[in-house]
mmCIF file of C-alpha atoms in Angstrom:
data_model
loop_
_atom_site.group_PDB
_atom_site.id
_atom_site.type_symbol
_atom_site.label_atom_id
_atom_site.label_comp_id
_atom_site.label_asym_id
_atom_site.label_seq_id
_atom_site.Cartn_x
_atom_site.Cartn_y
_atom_site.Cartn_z
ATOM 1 C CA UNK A 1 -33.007 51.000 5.916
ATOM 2 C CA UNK A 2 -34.562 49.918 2.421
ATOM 3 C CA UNK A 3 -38.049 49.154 4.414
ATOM 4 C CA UNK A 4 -38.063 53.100 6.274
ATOM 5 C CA UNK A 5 -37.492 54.214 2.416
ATOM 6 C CA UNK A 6 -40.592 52.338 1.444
ATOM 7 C CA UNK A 7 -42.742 54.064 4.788
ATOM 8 C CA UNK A 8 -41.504 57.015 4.351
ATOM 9 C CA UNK A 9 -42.482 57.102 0.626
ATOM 10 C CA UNK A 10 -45.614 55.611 0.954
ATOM 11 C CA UNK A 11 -47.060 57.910 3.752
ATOM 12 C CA UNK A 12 -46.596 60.431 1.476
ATOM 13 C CA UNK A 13 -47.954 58.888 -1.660
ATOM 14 C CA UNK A 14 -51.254 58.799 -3.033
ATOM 15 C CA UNK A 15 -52.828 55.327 -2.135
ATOM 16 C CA UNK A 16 -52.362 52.371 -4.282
ATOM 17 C CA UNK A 17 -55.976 50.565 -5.130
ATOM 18 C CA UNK A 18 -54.911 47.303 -6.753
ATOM 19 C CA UNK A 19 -53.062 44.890 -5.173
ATOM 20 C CA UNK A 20 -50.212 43.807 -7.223
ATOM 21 C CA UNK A 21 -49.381 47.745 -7.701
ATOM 22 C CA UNK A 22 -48.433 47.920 -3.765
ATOM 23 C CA UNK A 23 -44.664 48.220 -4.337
ATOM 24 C CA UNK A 24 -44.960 51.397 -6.524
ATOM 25 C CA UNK A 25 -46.283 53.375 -3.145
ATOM 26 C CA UNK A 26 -42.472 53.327 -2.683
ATOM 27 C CA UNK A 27 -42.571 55.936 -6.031
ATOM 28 C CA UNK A 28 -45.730 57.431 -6.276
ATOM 29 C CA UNK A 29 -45.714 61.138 -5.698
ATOM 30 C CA UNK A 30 -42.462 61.946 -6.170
ATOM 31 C CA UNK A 31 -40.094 62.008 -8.781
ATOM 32 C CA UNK A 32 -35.993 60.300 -9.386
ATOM 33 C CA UNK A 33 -33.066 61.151 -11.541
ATOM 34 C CA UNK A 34 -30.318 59.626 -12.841
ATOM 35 C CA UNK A 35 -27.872 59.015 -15.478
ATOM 36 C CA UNK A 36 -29.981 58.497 -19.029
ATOM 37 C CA UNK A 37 -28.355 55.063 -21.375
ATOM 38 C CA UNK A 38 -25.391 55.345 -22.362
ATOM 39 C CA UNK A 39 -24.568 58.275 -19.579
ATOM 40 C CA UNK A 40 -25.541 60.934 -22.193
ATOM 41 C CA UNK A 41 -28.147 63.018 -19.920
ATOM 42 C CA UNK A 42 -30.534 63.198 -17.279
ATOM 43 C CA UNK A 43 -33.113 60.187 -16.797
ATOM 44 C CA UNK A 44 -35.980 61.829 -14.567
ATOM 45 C CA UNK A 45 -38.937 60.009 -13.863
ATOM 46 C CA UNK A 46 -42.267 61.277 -11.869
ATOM 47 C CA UNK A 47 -44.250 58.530 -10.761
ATOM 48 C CA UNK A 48 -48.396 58.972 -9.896
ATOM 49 C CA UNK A 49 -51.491 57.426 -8.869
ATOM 50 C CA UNK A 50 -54.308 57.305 -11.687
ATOM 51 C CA UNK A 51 -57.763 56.599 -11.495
ATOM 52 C CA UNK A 52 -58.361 56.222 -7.762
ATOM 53 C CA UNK A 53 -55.010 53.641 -7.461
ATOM 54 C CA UNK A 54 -55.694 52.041 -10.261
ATOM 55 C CA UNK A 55 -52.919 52.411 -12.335
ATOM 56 C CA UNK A 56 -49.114 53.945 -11.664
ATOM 57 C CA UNK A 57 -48.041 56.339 -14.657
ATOM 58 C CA UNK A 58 -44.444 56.585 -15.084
ATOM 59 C CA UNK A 59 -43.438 59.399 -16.801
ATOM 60 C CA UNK A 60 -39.840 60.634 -17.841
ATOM 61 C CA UNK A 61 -37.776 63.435 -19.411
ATOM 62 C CA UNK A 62 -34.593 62.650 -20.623
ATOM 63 C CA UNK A 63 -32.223 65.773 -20.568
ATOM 64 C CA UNK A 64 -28.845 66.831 -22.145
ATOM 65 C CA UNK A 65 -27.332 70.087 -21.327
ATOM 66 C CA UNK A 66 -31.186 71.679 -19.757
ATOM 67 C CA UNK A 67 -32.483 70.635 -23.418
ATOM 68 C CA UNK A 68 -35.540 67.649 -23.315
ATOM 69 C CA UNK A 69 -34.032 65.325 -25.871
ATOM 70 C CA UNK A 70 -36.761 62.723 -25.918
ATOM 71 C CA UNK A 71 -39.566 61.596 -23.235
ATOM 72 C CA UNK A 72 -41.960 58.707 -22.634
ATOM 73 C CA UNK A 73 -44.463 57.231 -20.514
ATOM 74 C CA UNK A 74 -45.201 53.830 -19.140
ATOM 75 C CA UNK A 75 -48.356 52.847 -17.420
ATOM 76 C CA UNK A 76 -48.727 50.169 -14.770
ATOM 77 C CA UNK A 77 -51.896 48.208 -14.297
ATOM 78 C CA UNK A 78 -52.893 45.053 -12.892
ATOM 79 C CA UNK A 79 -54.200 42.232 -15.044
ATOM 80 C CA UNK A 80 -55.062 39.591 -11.873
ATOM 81 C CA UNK A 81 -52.386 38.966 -9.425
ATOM 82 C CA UNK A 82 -49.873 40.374 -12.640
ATOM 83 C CA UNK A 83 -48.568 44.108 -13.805
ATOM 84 C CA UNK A 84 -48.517 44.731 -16.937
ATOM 85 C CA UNK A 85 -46.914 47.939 -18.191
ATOM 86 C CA UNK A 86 -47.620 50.026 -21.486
ATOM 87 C CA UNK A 87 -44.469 52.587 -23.179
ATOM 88 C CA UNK A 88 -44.477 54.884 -25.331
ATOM 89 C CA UNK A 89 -42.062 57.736 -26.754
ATOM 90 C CA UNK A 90 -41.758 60.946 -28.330
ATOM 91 C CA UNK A 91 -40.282 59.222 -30.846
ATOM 92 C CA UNK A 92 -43.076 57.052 -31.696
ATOM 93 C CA UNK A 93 -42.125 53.773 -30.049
ATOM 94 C CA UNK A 94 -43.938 51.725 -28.279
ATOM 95 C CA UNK A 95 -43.590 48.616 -25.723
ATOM 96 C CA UNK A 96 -45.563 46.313 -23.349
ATOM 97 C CA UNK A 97 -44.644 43.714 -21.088
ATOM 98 C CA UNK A 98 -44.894 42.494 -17.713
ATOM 99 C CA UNK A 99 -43.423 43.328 -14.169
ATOM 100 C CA UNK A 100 -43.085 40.781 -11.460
ATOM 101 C CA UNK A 101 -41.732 41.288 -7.934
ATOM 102 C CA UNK A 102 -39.173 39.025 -6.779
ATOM 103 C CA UNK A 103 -37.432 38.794 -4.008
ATOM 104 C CA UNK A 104 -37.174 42.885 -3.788
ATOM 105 C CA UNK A 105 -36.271 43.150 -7.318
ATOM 106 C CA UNK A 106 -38.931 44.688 -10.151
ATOM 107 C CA UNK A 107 -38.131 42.133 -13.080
ATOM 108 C CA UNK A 108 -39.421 43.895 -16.329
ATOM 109 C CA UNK A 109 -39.666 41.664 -19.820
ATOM 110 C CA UNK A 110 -41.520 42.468 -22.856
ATOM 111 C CA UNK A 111 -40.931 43.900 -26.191
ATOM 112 C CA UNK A 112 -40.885 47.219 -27.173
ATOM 113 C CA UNK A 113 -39.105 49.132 -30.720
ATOM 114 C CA UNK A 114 -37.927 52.349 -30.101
ATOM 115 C CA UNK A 115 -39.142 54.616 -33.016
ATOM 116 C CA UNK A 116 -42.089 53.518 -35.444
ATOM 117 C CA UNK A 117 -40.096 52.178 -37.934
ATOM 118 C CA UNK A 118 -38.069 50.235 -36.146
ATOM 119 C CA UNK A 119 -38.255 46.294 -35.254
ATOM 120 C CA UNK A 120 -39.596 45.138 -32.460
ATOM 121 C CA UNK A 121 -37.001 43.481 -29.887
ATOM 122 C CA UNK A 122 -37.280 41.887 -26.274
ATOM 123 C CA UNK A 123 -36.344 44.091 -23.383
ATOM 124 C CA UNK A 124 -35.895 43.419 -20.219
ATOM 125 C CA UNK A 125 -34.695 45.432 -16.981
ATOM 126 C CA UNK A 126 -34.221 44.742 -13.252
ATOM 127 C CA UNK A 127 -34.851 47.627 -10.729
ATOM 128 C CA UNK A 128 -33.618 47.284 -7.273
ATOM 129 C CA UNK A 129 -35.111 49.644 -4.420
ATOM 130 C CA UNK A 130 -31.312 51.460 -2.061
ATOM 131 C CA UNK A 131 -31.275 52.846 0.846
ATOM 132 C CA UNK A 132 -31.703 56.435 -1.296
ATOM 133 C CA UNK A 133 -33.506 55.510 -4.883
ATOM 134 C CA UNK A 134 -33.588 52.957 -7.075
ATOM 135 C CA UNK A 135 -30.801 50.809 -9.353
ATOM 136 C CA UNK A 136 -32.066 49.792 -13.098
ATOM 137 C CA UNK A 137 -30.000 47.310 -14.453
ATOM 138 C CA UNK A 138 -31.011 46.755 -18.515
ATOM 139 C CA UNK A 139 -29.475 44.752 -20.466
ATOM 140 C CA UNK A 140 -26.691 46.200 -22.887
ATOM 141 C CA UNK A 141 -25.554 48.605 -20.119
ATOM 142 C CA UNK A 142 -24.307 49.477 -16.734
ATOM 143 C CA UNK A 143 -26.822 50.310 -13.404
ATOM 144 C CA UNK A 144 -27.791 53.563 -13.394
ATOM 145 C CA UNK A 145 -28.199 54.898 -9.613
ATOM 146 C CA UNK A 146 -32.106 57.070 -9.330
ATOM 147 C CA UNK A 147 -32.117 59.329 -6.611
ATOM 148 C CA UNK A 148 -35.209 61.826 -5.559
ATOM 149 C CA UNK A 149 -35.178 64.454 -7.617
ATOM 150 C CA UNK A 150 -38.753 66.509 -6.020
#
């Protein structure tokens, strides 16, 4: 079942150029929403091909009551056989990491501070493809569920 989520996805997704960036055919071209931290909110990402396949942009609207509350954008690119990702916010933070796939899991781990004053502190997040989305599992919460929202 995960595997006709992928195919079905990807036939329908702009092509993925680099390598590494395969597994994000499964997103591209279509967006997924779920429950934004600390269940206050919609979470909805849209996920494209840039450049030809050469990067994945992630970008996302969180939502409370119809009313954008904050949004950000993360960019995927491959650096060798690696992805390395790029954040930013409307609120002026900023992160970069990595993203590895492992054994069908998206393992995320970088740094990132969430406003421009604030510190900088590690991150890191899990995403697991379902039969019907996507789980995130981040530290100093519980999985939130992303289903297609396009």
């Amino acid at each position: 079942m995960i595997a006709s989520i992928f195919v079905l996805a990807a036939a329908a997704a702009t092509p993925i150029a680099e390598p590494p960036l395969k597994p994000w055919e499964a997103l591209v071209g279509h967006c997924w929403a779920g429950p934004a931290p600390g269940n206050h909110g919609i979470d909805k990402h849209c996920f494209e091909s840039v450049y030809g396949g050469q990067h994945v942009r992630d970008r996302h609207v969180v939502t409370v009551d119809g009313r954008i509350v904050y949004e950000g954008e993360a960019l995927y690119s491959a650096k060798g056989q690696q992805v390395i990702f790029t954040y930013w916010n409307s609120i002026g933070g900023l992160g970069t990491g990595t993203a590895d796939l492992a054994g069908g899991n998206w393992r995320f781990a970088g740094t990132i501070h969430a406003t421009a004053t604030s510190p900088e502190q590690p991150m890191a997040a899990v995403w697991t493809m379902q039969r019907d989305g996507y789980e995130v599992d981040a530290e100093g919460g519980p999985p939130r569920r992303f289903k297609r929202a396009d």
